[in-house]
PDB file of C-alpha atoms and ligand atoms in Angstrom:
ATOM      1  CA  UNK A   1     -21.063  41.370  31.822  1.00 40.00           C
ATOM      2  CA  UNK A   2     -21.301  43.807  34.388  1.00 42.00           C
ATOM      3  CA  UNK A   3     -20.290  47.580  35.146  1.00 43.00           C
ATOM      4  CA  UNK A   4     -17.760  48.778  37.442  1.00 48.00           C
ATOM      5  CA  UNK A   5     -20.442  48.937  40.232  1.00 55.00           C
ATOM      6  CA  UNK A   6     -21.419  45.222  39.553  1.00 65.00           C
ATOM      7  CA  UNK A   7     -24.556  46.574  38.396  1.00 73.00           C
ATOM      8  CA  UNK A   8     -25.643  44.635  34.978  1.00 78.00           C
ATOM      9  CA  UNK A   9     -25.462  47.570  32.120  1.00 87.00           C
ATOM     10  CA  UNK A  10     -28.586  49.338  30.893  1.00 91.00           C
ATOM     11  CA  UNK A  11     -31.143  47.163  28.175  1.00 93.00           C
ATOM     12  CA  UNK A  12     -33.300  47.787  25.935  1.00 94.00           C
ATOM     13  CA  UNK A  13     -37.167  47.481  27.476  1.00 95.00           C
ATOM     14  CA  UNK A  14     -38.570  45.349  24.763  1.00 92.00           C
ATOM     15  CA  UNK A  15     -35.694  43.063  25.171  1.00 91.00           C
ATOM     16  CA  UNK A  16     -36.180  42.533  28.838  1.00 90.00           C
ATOM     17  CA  UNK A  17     -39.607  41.712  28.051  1.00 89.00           C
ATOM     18  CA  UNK A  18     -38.529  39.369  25.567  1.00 86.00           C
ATOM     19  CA  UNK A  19     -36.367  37.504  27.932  1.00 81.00           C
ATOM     20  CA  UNK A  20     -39.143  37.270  30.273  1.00 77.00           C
ATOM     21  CA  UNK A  21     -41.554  35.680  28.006  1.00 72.00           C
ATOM     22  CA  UNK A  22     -43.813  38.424  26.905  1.00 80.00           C
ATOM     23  CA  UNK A  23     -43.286  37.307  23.117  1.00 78.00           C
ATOM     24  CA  UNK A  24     -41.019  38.235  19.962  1.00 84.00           C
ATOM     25  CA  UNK A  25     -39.248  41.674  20.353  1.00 86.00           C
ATOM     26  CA  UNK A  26     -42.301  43.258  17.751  1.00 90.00           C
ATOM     27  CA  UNK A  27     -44.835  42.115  20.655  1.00 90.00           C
ATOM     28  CA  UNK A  28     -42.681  43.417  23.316  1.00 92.00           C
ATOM     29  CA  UNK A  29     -42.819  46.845  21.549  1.00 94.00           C
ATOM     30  CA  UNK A  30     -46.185  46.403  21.212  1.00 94.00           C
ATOM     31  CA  UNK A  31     -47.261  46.039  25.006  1.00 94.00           C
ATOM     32  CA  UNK A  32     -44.806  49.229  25.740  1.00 95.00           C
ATOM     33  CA  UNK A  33     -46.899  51.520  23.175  1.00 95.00           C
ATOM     34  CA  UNK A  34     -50.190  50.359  24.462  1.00 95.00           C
ATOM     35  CA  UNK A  35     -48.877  51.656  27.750  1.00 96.00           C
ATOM     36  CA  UNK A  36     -48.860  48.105  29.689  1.00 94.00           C
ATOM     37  CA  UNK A  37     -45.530  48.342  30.625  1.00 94.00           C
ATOM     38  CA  UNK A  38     -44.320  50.765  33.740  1.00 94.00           C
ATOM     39  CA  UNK A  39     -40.597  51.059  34.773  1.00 94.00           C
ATOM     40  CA  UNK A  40     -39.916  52.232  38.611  1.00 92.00           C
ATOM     41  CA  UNK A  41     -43.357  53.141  38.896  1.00 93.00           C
ATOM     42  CA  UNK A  42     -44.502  55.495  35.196  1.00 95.00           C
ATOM     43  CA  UNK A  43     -45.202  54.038  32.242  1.00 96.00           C
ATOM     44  CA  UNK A  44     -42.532  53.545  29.621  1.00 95.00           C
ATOM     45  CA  UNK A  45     -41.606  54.489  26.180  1.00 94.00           C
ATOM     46  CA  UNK A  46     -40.870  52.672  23.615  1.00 93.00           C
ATOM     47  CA  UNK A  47     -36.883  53.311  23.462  1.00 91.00           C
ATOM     48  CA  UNK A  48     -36.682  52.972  27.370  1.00 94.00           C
ATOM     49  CA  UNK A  49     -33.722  51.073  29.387  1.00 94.00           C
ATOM     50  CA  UNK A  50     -33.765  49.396  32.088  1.00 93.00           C
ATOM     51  CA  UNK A  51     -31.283  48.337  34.804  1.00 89.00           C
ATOM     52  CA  UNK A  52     -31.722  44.697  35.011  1.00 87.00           C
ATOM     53  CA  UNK A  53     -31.556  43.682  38.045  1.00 81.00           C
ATOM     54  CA  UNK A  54     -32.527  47.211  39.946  1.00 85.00           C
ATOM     55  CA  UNK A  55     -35.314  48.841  37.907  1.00 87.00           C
ATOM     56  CA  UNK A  56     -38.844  47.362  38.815  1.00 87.00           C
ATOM     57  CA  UNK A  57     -40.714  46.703  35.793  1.00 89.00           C
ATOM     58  CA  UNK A  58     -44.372  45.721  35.652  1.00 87.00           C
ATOM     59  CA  UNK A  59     -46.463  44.525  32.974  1.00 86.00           C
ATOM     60  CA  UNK A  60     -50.541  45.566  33.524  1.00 85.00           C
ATOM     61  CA  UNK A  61     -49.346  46.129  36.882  1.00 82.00           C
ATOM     62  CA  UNK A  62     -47.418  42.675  37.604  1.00 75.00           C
ATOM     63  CA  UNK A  63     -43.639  42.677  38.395  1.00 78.00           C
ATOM     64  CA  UNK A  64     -41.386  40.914  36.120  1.00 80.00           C
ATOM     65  CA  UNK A  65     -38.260  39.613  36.510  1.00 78.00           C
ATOM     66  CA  UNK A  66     -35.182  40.962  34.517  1.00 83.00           C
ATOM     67  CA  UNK A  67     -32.263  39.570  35.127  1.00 79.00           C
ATOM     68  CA  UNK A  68     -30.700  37.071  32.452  1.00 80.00           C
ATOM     69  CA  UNK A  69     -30.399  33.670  33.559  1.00 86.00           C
ATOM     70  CA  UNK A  70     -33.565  33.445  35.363  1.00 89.00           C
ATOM     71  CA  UNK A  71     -34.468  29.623  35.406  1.00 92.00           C
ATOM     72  CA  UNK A  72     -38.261  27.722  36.537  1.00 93.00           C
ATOM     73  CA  UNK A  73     -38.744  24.283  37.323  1.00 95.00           C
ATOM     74  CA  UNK A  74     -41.665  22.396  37.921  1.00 97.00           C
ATOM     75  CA  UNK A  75     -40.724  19.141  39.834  1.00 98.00           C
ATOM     76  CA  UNK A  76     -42.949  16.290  41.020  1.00 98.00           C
ATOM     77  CA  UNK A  77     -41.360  16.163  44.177  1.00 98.00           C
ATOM     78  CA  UNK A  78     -41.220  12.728  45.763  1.00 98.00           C
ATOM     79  CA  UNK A  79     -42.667  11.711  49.306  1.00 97.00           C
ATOM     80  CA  UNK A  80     -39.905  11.793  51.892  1.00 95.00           C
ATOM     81  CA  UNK A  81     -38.100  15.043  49.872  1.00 97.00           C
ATOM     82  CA  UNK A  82     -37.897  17.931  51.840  1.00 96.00           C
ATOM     83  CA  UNK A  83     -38.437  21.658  50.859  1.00 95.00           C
ATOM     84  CA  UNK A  84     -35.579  22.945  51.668  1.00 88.00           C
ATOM     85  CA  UNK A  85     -32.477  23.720  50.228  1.00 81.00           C
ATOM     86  CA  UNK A  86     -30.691  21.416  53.154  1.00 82.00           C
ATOM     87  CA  UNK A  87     -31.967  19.621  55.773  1.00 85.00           C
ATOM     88  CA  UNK A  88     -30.334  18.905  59.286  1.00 88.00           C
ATOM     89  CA  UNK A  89     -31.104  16.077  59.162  1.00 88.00           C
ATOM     90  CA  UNK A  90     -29.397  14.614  56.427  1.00 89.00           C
ATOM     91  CA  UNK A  91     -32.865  14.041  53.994  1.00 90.00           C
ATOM     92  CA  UNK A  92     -32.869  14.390  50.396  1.00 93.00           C
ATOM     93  CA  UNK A  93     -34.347  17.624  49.568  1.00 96.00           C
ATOM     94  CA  UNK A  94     -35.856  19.169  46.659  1.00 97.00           C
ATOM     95  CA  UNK A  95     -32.662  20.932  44.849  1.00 96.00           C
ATOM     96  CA  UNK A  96     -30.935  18.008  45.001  1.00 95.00           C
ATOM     97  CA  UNK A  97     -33.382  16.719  42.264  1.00 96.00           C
ATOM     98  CA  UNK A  98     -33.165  19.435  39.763  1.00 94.00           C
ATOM     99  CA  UNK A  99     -29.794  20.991  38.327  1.00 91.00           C
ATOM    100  CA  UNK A 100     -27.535  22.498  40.563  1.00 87.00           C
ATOM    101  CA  UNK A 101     -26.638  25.723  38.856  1.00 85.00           C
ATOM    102  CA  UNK A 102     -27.739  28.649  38.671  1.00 87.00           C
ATOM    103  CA  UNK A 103     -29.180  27.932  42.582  1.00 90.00           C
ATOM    104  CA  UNK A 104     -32.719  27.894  42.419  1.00 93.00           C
ATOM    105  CA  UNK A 105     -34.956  27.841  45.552  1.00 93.00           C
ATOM    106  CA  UNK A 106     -38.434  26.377  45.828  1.00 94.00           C
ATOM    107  CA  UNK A 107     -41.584  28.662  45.670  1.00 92.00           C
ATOM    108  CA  UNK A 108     -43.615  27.681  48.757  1.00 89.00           C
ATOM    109  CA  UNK A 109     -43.241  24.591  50.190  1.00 91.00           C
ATOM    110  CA  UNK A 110     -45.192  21.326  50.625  1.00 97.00           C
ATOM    111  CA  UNK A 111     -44.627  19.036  53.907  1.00 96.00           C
ATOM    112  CA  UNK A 112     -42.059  15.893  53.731  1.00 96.00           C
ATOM    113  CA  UNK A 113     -44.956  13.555  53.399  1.00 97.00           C
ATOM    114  CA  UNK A 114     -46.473  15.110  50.742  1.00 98.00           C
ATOM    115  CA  UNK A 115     -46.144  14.626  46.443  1.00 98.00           C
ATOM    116  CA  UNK A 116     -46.745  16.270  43.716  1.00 98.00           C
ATOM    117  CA  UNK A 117     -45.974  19.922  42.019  1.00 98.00           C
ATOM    118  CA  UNK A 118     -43.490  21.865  43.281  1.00 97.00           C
ATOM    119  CA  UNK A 119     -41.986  25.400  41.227  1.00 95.00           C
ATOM    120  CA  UNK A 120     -38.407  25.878  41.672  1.00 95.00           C
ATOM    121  CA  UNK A 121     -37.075  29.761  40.377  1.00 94.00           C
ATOM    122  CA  UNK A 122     -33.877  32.098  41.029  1.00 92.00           C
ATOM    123  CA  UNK A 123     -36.731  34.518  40.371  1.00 90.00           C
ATOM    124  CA  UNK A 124     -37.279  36.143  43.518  1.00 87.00           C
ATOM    125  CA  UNK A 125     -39.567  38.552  41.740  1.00 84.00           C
ATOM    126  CA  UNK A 126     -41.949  36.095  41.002  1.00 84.00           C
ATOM    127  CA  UNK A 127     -41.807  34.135  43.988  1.00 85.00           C
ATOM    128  CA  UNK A 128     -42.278  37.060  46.553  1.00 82.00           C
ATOM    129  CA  UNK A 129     -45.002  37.708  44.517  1.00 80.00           C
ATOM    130  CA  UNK A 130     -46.422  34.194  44.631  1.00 79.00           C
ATOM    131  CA  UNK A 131     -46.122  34.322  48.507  1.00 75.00           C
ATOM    132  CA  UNK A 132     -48.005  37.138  48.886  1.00 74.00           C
ATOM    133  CA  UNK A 133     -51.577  36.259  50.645  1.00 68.00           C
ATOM    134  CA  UNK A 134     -53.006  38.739  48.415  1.00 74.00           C
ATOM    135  CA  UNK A 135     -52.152  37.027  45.011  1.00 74.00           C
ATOM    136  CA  UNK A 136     -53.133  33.274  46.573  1.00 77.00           C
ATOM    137  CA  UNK A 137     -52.993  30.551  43.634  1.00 87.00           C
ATOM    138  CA  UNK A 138     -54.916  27.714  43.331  1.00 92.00           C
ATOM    139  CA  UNK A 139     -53.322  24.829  44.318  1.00 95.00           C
ATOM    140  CA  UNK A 140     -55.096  21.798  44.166  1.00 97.00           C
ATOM    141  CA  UNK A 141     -54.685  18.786  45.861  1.00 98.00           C
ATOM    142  CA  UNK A 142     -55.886  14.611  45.761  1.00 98.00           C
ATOM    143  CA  UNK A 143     -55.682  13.240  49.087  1.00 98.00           C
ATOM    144  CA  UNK A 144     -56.569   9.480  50.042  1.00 98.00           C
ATOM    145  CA  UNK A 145     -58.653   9.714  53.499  1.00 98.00           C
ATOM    146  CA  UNK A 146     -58.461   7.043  56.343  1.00 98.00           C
ATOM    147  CA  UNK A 147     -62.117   7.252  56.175  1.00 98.00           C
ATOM    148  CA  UNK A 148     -64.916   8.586  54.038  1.00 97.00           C
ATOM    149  CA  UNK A 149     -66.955  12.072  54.264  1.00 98.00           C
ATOM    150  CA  UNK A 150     -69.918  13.026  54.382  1.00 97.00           C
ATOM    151  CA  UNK A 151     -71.428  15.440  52.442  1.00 97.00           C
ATOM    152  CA  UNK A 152     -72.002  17.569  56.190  1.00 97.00           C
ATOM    153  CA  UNK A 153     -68.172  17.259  56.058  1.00 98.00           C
ATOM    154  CA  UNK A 154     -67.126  18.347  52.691  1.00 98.00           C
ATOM    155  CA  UNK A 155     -69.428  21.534  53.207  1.00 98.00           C
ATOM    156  CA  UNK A 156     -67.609  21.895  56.548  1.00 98.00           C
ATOM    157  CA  UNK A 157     -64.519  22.258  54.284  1.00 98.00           C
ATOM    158  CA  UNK A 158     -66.022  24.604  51.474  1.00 98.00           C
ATOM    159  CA  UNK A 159     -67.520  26.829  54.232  1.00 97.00           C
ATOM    160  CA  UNK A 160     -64.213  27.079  56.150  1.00 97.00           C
ATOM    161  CA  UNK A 161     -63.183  25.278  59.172  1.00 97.00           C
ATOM    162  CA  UNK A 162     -62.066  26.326  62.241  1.00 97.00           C
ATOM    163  CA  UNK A 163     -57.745  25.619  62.553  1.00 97.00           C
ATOM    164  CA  UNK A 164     -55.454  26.799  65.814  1.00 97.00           C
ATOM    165  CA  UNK A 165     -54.477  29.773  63.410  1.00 96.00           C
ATOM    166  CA  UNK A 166     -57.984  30.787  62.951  1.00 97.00           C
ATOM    167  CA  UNK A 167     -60.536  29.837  59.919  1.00 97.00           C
ATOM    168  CA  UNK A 168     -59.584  28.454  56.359  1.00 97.00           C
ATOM    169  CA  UNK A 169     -61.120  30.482  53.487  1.00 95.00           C
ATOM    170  CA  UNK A 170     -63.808  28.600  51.545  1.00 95.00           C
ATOM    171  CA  UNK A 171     -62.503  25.550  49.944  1.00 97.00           C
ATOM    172  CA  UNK A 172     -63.709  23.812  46.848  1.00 98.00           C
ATOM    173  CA  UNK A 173     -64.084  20.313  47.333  1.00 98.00           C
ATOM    174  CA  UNK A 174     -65.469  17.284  46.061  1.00 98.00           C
ATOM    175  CA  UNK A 175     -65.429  13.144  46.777  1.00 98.00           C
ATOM    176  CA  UNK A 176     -63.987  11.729  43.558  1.00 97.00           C
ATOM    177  CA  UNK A 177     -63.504   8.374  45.134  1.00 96.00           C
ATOM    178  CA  UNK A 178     -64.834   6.643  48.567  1.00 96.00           C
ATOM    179  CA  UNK A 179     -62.254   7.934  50.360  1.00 97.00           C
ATOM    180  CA  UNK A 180     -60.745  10.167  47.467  1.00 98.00           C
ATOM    181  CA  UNK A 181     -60.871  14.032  47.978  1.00 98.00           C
ATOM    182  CA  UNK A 182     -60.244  16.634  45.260  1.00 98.00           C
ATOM    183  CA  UNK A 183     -59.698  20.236  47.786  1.00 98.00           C
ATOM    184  CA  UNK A 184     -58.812  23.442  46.233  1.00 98.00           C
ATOM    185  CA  UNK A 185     -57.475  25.977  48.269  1.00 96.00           C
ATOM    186  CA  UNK A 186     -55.395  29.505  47.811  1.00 91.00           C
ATOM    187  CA  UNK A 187     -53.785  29.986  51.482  1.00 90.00           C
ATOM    188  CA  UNK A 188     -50.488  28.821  52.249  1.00 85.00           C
ATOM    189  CA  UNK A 189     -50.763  27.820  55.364  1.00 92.00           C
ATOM    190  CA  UNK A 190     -48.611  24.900  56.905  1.00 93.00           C
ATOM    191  CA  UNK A 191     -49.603  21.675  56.536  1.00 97.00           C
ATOM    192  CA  UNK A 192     -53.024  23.358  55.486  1.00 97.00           C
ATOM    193  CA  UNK A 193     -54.587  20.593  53.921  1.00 98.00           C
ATOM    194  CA  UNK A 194     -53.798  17.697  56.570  1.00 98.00           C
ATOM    195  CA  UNK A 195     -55.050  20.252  59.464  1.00 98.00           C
ATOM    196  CA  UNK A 196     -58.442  21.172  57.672  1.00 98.00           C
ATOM    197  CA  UNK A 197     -59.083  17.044  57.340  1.00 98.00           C
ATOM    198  CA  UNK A 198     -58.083  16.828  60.612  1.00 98.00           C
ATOM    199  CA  UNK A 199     -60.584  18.785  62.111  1.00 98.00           C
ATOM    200  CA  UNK A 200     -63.276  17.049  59.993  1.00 98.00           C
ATOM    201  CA  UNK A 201     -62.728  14.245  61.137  1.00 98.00           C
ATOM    202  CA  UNK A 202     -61.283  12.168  58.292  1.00 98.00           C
ATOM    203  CA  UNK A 203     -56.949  12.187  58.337  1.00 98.00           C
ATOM    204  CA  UNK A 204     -55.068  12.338  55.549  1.00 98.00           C
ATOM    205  CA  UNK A 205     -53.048   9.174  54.449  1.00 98.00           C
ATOM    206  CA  UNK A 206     -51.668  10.481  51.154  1.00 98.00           C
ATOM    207  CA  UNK A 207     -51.874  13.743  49.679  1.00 98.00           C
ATOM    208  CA  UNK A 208     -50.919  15.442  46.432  1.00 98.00           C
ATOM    209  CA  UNK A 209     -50.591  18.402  44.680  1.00 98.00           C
ATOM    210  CA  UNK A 210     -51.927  17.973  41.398  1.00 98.00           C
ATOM    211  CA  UNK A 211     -52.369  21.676  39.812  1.00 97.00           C
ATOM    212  CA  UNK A 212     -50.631  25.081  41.226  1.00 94.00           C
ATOM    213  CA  UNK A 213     -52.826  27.907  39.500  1.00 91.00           C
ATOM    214  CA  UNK A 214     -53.077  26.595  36.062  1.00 92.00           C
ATOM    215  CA  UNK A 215     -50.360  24.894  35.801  1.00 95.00           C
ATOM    216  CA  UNK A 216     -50.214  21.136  35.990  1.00 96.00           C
ATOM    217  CA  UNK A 217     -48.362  18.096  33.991  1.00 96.00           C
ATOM    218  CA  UNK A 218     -49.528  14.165  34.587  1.00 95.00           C
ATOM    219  CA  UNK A 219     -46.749  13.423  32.714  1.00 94.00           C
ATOM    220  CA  UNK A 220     -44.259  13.979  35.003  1.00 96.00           C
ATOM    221  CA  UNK A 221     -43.493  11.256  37.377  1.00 97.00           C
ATOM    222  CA  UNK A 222     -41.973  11.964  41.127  1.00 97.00           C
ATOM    223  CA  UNK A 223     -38.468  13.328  41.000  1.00 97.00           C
ATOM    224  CA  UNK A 224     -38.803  14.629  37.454  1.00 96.00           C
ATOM    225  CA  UNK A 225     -38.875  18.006  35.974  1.00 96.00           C
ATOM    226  CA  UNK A 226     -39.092  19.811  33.891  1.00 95.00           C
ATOM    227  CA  UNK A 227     -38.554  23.601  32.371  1.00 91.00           C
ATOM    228  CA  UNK A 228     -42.060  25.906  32.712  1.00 91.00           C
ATOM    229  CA  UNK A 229     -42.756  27.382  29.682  1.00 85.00           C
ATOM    230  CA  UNK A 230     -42.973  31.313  29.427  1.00 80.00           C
ATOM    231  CA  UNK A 231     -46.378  31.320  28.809  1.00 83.00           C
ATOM    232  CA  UNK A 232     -46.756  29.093  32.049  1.00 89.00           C
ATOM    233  CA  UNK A 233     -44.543  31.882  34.130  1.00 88.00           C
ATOM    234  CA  UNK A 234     -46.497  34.556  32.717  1.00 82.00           C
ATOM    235  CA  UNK A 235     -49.747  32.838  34.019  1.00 85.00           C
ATOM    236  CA  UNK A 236     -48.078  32.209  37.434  1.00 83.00           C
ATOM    237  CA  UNK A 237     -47.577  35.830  37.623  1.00 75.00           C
ATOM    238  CA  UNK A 238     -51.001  36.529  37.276  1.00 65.00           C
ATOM    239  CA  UNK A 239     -50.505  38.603  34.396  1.00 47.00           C
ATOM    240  CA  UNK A 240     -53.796  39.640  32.298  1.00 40.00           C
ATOM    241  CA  UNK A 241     -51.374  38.995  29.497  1.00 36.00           C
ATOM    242  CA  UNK A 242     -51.029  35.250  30.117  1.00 33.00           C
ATOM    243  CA  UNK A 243     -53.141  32.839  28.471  1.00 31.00           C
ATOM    244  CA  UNK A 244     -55.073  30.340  31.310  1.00 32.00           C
ATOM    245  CA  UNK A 245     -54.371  26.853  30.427  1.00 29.00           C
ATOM    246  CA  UNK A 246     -56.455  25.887  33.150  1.00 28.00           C
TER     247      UNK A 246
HETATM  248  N1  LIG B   1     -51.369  21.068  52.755  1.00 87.50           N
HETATM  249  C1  LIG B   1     -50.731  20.165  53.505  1.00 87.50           C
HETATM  250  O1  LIG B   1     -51.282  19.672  54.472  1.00 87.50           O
HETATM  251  N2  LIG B   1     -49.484  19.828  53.167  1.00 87.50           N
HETATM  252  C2  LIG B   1     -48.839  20.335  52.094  1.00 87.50           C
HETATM  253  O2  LIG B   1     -47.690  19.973  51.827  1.00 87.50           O
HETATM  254  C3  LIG B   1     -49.525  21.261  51.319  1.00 87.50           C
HETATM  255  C4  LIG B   1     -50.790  21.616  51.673  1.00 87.50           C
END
């Protein structure tokens, strides 16, 4: 329900919180009183309302979302999907594979060609957080090589290498097969992955994302998904509250 001014009405704090993930109501309370929890910038009370929906609320410093009906998916998007929510040309794209209401829109993006985890929220909290350089996640990534590198290359890629958009941060990376690379990397940039093998030398002839901070699910076969858990959106958010379940 909403006011006159479409605004949603005034809730309680702790049940904001709640909704979010941060635990029972009683733990909610809890992270207000220990003075974790801010609302437009000072820390709250216990007894404090918020405007869901126009008050920012952090917890230890971290935005939250607060609107009801906030919704995550983690796909395993397909090769051949795209990452958008339509495509010109007439491809299947990623929303198409996970329910169609309440609209959700996909956090980041990985190329056409490319599998694995994907995050799909109506949280735009969260996902303008996510997209800031400054908060970089791990994602990590398996990609099958035309050809195998040497260990001169693979430090190439953990020192940085040099890309038409200037150098990569330090990469973690290791051969787990002959031509099988586990990379690590927390920039965003496009086709980041395919580029930095690229300029090693070594193309990429399949790549997936296997793990996007610590979130990550061999269960789930291309085109499913499923629902993240709260925990798993706190931990996305980079909140110290969040368990790692790296
Ligand atoms: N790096 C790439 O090259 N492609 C992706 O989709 C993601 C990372």
């Amino acid at each position: 329900m909403t006011s006159g001014s479409g605004e949603a009405p005034p809730e309680r704090l702790q049940k904001v919180l709640a909704r979010a993930g941060f635990g029972s109501r009683r733990v909610c309370e809890t992270l207000i009183s220990e003075g974790r929890v801010a609302v437009d910038g000072a820390v709250a009370e216990l007894g404090a309302r918020v405007v869901p929906g126009r008050s920012t609320v952090t917890v230890d410093g971290v935005p939250i979302g607060t609107l009801p009906g906030l919704v995550y998916y983690l796909l395993n998007k397909p090769r051949g999907v795209v990452t958008t929510a339509s495509d010109p040309q007439g491809r299947a794209t990623v929303v198409e594979l996970v329910p169609r209401a309440p609209r959700v829109f996909p956090v980041g993006r990985l190329d056409a060609d490319t599998e694995g985890l994907l995050v799909l929220t109506n949280d735009g909290v969260l996902a303008q957080h996510l997209a800031h350089p400054r908060h970089g996640v791990e994602k990590e990534y398996l990609a099958e090589l035309e050809s195998s590198p040497s260990p001169g290359d693979l430090r190439r890629l953990r020192e940085g290498v040099e890309l038409d958009d200037g150098r990569t941060a330090p990469a973690k990376a290791s051969l787990v097969g002959e031509r099988a690379l586990r990379i690590v990397i927390h920039e965003g940039r496009n086709r980041q992955v395919r580029r930095m093998c690229d300029a090693i030398g070594h193309p990429v002839e399949r790549l997936v994302r296997v793990r996007i901070g610590p979130i990550s699910d061999r269960s789930l076969r291309p085109g499913e998904w499923r629902h993240l858990s709260p925990p798993e959106v706190r931990s996305l958010s980079g909140s110290p509250g969040a368990g790692s379940r790296s």
